[in-house]
Short mmCIF file of C-alpha atoms in Angstrom, two decimals:
data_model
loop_
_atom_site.label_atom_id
_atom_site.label_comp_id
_atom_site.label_asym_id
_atom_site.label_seq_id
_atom_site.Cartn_x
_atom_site.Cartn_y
_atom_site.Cartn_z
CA UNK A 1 -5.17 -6.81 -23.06
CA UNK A 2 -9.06 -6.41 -22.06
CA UNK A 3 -11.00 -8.43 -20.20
CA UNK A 4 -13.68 -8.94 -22.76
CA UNK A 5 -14.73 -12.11 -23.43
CA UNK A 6 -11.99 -14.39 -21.22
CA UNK A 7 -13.26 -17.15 -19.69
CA UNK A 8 -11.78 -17.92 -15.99
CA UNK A 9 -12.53 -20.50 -13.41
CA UNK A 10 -11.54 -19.70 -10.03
CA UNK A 11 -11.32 -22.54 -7.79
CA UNK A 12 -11.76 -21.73 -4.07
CA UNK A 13 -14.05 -18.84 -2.46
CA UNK A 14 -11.26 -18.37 0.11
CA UNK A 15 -9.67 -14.82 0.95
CA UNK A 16 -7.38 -15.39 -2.24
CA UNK A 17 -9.80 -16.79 -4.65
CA UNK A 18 -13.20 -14.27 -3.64
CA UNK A 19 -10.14 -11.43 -4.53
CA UNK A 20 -8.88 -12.43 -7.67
CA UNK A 21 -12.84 -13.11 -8.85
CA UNK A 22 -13.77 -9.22 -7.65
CA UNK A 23 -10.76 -7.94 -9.10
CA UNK A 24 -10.75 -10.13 -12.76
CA UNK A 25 -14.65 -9.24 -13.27
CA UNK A 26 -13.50 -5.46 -12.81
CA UNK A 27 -11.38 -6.50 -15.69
CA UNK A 28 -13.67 -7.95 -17.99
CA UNK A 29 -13.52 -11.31 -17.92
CA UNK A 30 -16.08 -14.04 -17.49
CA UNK A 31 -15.34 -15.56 -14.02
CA UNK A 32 -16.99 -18.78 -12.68
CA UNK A 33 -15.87 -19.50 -8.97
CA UNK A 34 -16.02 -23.35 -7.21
CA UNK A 35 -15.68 -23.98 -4.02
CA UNK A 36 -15.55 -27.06 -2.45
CA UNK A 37 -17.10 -26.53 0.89
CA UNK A 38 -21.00 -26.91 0.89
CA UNK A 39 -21.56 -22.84 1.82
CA UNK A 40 -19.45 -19.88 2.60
CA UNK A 41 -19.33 -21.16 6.41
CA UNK A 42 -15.19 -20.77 7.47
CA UNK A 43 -12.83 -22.90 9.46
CA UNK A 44 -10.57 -20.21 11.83
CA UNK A 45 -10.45 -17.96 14.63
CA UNK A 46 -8.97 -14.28 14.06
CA UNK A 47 -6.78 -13.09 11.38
CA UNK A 48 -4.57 -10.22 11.79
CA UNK A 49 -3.73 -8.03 8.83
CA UNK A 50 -1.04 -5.81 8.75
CA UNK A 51 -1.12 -2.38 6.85
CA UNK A 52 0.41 -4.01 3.80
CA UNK A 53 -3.19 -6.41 3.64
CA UNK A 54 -4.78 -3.67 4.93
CA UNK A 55 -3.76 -1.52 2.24
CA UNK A 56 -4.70 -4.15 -0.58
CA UNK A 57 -8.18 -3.84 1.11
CA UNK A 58 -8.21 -0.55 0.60
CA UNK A 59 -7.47 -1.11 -3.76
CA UNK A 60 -10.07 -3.20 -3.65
CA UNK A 61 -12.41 -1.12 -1.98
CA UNK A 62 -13.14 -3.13 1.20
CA UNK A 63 -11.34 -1.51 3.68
CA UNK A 64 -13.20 0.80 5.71
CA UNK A 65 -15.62 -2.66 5.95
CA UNK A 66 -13.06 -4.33 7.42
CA UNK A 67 -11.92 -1.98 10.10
CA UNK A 68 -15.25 -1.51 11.14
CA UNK A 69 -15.96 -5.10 11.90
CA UNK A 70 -12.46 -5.85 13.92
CA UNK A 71 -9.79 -3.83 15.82
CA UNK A 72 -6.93 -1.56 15.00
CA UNK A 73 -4.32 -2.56 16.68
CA UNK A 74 -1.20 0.07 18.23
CA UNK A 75 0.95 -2.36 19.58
CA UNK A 76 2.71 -5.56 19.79
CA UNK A 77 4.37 -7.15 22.50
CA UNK A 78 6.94 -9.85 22.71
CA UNK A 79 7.06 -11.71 26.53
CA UNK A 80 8.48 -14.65 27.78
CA UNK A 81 6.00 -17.10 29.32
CA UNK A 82 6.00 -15.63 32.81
CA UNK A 83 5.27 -12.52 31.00
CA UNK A 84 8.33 -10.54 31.31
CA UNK A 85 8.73 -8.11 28.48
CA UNK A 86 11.31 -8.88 25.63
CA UNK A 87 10.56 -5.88 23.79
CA UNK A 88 7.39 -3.77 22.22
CA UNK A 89 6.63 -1.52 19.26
CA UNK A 90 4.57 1.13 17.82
CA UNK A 91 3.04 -0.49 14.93
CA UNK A 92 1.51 2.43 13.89
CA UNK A 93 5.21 3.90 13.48
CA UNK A 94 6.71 0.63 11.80
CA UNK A 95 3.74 0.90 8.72
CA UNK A 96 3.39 5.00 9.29
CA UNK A 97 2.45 5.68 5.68
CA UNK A 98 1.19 2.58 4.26
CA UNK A 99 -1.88 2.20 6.93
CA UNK A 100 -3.15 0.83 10.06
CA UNK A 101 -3.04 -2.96 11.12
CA UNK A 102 -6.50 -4.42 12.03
CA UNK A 103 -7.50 -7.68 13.42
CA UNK A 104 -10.89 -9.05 12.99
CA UNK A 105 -12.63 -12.59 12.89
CA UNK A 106 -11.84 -14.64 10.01
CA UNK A 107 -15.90 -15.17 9.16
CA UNK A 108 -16.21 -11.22 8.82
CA UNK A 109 -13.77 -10.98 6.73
CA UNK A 110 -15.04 -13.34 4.47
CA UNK A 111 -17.86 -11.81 4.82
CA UNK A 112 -16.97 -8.89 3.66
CA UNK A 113 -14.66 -10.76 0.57
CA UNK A 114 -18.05 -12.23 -0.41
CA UNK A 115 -20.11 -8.88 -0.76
CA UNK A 116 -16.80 -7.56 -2.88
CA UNK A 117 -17.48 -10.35 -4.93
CA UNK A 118 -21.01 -10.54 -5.46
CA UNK A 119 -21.25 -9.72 -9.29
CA UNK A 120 -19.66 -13.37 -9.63
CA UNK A 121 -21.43 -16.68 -9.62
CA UNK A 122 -20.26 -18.70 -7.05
CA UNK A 123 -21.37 -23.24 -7.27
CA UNK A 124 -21.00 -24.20 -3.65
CA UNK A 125 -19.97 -28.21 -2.79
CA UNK A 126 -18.02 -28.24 -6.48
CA UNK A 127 -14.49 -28.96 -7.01
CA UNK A 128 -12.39 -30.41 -10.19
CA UNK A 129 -11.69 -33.63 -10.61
CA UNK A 130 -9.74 -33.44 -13.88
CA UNK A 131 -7.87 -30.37 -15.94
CA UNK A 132 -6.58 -30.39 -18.90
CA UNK A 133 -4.19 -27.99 -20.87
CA UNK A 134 -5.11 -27.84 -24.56
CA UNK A 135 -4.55 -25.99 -27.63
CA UNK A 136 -8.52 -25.20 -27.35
CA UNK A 137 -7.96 -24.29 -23.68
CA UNK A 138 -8.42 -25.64 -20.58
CA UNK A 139 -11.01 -28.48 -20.61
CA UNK A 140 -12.13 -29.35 -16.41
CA UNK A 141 -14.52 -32.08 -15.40
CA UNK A 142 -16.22 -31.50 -11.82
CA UNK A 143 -17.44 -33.94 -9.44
CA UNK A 144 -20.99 -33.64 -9.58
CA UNK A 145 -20.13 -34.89 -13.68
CA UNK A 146 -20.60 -31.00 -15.30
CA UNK A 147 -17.56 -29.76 -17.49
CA UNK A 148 -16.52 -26.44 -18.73
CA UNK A 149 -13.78 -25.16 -21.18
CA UNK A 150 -11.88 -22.06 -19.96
CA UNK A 151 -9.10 -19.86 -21.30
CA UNK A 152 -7.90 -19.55 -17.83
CA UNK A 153 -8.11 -21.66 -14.30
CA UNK A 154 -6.74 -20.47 -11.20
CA UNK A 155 -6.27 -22.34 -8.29
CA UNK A 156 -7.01 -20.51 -5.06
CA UNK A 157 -7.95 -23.38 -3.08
CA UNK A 158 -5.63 -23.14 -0.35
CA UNK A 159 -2.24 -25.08 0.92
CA UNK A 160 -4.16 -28.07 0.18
CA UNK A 161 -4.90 -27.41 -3.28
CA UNK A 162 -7.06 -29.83 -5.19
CA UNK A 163 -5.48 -27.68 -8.78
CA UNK A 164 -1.98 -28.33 -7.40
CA UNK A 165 -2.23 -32.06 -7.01
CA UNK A 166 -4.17 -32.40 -10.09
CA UNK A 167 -1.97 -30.67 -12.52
CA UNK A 168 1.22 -30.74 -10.56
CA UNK A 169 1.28 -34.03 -9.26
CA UNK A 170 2.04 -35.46 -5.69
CA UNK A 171 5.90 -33.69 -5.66
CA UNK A 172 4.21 -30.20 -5.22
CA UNK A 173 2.47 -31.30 -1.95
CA UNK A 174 2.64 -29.06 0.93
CA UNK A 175 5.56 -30.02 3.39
CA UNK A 176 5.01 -29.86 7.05
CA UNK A 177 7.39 -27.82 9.16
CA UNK A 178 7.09 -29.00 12.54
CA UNK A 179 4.17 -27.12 14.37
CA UNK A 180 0.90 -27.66 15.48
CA UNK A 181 -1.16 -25.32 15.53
CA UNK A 182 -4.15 -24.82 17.67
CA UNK A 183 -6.42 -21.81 17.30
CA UNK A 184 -9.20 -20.54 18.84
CA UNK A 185 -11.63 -17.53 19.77
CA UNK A 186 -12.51 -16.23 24.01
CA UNK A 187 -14.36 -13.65 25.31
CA UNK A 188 -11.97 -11.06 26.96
CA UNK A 189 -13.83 -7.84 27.58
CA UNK A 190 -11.28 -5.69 28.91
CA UNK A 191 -8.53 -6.31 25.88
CA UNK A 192 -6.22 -3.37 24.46
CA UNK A 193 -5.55 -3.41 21.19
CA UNK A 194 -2.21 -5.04 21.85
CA UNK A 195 -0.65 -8.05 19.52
CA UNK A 196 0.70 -9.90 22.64
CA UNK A 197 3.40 -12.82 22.14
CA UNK A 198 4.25 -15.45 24.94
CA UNK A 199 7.15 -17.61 24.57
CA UNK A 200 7.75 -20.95 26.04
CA UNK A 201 10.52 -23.63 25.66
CA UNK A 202 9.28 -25.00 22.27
CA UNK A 203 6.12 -22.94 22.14
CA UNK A 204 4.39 -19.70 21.82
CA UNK A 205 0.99 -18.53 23.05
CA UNK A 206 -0.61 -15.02 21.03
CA UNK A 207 -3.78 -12.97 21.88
CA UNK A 208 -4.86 -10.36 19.42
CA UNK A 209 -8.26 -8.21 20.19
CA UNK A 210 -10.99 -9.28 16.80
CA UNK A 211 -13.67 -6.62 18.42
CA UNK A 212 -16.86 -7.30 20.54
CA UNK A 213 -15.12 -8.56 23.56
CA UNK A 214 -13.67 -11.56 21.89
CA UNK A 215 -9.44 -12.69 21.57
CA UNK A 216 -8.05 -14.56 18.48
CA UNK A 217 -5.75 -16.79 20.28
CA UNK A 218 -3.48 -19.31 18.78
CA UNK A 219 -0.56 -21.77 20.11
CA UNK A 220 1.70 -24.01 19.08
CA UNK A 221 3.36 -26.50 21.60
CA UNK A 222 3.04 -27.67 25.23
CA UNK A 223 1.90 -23.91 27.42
CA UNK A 224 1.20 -25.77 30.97
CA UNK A 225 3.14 -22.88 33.41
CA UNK A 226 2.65 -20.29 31.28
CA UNK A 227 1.24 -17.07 33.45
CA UNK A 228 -1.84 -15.42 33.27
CA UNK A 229 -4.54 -14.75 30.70
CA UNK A 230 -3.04 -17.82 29.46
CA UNK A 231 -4.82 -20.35 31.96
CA UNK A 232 -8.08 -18.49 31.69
CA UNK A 233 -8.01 -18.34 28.24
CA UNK A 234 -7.49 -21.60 27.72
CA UNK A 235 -10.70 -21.96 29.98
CA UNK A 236 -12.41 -20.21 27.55
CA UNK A 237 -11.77 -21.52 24.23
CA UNK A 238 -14.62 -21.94 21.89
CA UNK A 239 -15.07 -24.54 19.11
CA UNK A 240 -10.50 -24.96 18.83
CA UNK A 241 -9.42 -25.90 15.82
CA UNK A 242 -6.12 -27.94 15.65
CA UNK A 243 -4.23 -28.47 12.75
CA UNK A 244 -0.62 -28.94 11.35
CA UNK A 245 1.63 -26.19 9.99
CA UNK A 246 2.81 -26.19 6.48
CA UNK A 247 4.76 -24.61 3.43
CA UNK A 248 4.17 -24.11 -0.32
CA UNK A 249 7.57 -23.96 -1.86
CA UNK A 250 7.46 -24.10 -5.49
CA UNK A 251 9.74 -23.46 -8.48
CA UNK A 252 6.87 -22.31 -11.10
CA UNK A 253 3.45 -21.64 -10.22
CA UNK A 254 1.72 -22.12 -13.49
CA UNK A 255 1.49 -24.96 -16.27
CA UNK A 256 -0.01 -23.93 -19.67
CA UNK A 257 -2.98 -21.71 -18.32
CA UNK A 258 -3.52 -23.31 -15.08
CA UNK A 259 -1.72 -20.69 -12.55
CA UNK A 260 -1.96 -21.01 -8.52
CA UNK A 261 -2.03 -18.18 -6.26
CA UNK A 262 -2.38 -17.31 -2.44
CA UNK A 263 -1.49 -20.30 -0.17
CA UNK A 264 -1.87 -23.01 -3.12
CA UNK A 265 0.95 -21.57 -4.48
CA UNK A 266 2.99 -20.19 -1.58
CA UNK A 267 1.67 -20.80 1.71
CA UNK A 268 4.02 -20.48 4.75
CA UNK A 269 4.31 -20.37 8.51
CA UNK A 270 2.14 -18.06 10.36
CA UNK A 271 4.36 -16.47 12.49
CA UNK A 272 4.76 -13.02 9.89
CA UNK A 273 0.67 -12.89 9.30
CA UNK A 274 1.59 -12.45 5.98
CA UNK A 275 -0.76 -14.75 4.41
CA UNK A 276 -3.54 -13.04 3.80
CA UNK A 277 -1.85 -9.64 2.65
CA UNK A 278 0.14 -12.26 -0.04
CA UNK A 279 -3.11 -13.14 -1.62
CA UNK A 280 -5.02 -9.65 -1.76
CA UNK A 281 -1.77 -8.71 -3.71
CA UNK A 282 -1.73 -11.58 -5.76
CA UNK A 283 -5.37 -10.92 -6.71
CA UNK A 284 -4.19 -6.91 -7.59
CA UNK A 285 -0.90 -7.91 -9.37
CA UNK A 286 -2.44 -10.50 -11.89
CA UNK A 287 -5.18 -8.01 -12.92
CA UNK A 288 -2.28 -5.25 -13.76
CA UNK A 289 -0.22 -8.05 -15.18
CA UNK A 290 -3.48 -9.11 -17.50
CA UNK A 291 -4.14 -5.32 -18.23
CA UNK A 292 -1.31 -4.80 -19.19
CA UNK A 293 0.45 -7.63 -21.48
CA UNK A 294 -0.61 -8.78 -24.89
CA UNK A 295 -1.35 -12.37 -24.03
CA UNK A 296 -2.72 -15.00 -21.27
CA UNK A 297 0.81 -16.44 -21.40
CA UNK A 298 2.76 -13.25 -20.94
CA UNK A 299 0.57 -11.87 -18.45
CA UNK A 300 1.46 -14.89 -16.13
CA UNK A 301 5.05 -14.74 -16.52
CA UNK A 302 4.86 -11.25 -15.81
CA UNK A 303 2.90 -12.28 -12.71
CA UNK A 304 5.15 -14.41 -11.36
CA UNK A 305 8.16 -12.47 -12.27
CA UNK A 306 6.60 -9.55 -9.84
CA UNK A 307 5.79 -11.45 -7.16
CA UNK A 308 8.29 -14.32 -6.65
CA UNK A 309 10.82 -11.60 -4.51
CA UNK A 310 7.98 -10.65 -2.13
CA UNK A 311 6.46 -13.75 -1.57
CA UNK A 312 10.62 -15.20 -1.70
CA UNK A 313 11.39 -12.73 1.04
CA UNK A 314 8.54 -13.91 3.17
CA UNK A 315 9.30 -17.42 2.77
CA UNK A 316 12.56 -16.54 4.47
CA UNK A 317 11.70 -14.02 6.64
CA UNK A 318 9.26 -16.95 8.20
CA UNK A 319 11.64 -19.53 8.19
CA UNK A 320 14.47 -17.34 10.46
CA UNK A 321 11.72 -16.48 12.80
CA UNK A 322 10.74 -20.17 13.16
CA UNK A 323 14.98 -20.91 13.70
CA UNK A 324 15.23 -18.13 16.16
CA UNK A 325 12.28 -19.74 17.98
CA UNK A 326 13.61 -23.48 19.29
CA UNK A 327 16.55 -22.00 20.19
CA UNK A 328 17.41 -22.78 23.52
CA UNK A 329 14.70 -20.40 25.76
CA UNK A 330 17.92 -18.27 27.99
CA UNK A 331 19.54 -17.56 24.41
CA UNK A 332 16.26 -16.48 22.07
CA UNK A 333 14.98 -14.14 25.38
CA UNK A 334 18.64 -12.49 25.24
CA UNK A 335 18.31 -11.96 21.67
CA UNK A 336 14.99 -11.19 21.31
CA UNK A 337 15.88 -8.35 23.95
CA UNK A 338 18.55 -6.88 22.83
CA UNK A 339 17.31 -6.59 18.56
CA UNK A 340 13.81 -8.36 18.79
CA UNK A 341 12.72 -4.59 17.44
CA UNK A 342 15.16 -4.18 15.31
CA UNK A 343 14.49 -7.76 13.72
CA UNK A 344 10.80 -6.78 13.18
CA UNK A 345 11.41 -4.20 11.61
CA UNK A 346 13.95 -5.45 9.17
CA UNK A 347 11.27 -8.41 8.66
CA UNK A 348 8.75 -6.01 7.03
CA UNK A 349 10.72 -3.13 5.72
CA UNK A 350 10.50 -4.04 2.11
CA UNK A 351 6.87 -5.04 2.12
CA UNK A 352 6.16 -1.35 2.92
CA UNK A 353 6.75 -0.60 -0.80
CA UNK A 354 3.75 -1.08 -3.14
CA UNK A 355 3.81 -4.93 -4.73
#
């Protein structure tokens, strides 16, 4: 199917939502993005991106951009919170093939989404407050009283997804899982380009490098005894932001031609950094899907067909890592020692193979 004449709204200018617009104008089709925030200012920190985000970058053409606006990282370290070792790996050797892993602030890489996306007109400070499925297509009504008809809406508006409450209804509402998460960005001049895990009793403490002497830094739990940078660090903190952690666990993502994708349709914990790469694939895998099927309606089954294992598998993956966590501290050290390696790498083994 071509792109020609299509009408899509894409709701949210997030990481998901600025990729699906780049990637469905390529295509052809008409795209109109909302976003409900007054300008393309971002709440966050860092973001790290492993190779398999970093590689979706790289379809889309963004990339290099990227990687010269954060930091490659080589390693990643697992300690306890006195900052014994548990175990390290070569990153580089655990994605060798699919590409490197960079870290970078989260307003640069938006940044750099935006600029992907600039062929497509973007209405700050709007968001929908009613869609509707017809036989016509799909009929939304915005808040500031404007409506459009569309042949296609996509939510990308995040784990609290104004599309997913509207045209889902209150049972599809993101479901906490028990963290809170607190992250933040401080100057550290002297970091390697080391992803570097403490672990308390109940709590975890990670530094990644984003570039020009700054650390991502984000925690979840109590860290008071937890050894140095931590103390320092927490010195240092600019403008934290603090908020709970949550899931997106659904059993379809789409209803007539309304379809969800990125973290409004399958957010999860943090602790795999997975969200980001999800989405960039997302956007990739509904523009093949669209190329290639005969209708809007096959084209999202296909979709979701295609991406349900991945996105399945990280689900999972996420929630063993956040069991193997509260276990009792003397007990997740020992096992982290002995296979913490060997877990990682079993964690992202199948996400090394194209989407």
């Amino acid at each position: 199917m071509r792109g020609a004449g299509v009408d899509v709204l894409v709701v949210g200018a997030g990481i998901a939502g600025l990729a699906v617009a780049a990637r469905l104008h390529e295509w052809g089709a008409n795209v109109d993005v909302v976003e409900r925030a007054g300008g393309p200012s971002v709440i966050g920190a860092g973001i790290y991106l492993p190779a398999n985000a970093v590689r979706a970058l790289d379809t889309l053409g963004l990339a290099g951009q990227v990687a010269a606006r954060g930091v490659r990282i080589m390693r990643q370290r697992v300690s306890d919170h006195t900052g014994r070792e548990l175990f390290s790996l070569d990153v580089e050797e655990i994605w060798d093939g699919v590409g490197p892993c960079l870290a970078v602030h989260r307003s640069e890489l938006h940044e750099v989404l935006l600029a992907g996306a600039k062929a497509v007109s973007i209405r700050w400070g709007r968001s929908p407050v009613s869609i509707v499925d017809t036989a016509d297509g799909v009929r939304v009504v915005f808040d500031d009283g404007t409506s459009g008809g569309y042949d296609l809406v996509i939510g990308a508006d995040g784990v609290h997804s104004a599309v997913r409450e509207t045209v889902f209804g209150p049972s599809a509402a993101a479901r906490p899982v028990g963290q809170v998460a607190r992250r933040f960005v401080a100057s550290s001049p002297s970091s390697d380009p080391v992803w570097s895990l403490m672990m308390g009793r109940g709590s975890v403490f990670l530094t990644i490098p984003i570039g020009d002497g700054r650390v991502y830094c984000y925690s979840d739990g109590p860290v008071a005894g937890y050894a140095a940078p931590v103390p320092a660090l927490l010195d240092l903190a600019v403008a934290p932001h603090t908020a709970p952690v949550e899931e997106v666990d659904l059993p379809r993502w789409s209803r007539g031609m309304v379809l969800l994708v990125g973290d409004a349709a399958h957010a999860t914990s943090p602790n795999m950094a997975e969200g980001a790469a999800m989405a960039l694939e997302d956007a990739i895998v509904l523009a093949d899907a669209l190329t290639e099927s005969r209708t809007l309606a096959v084209a999202l089954t296909s979709f979701e067909e295609r991406r349900r294992p991945r996105t399945g598998w990280v689900l999972a993956q996420t929630r063993r890592r956040d069991r193997l966590r509260v276990l009792p501290a003397g007990i997740r050290n020992a096992v982290l020692a002995r296979a913490g390696r060997k877990i990682f790498v079993r964690n992202y083994a199948p996400l090394r193979e194209w989407p």
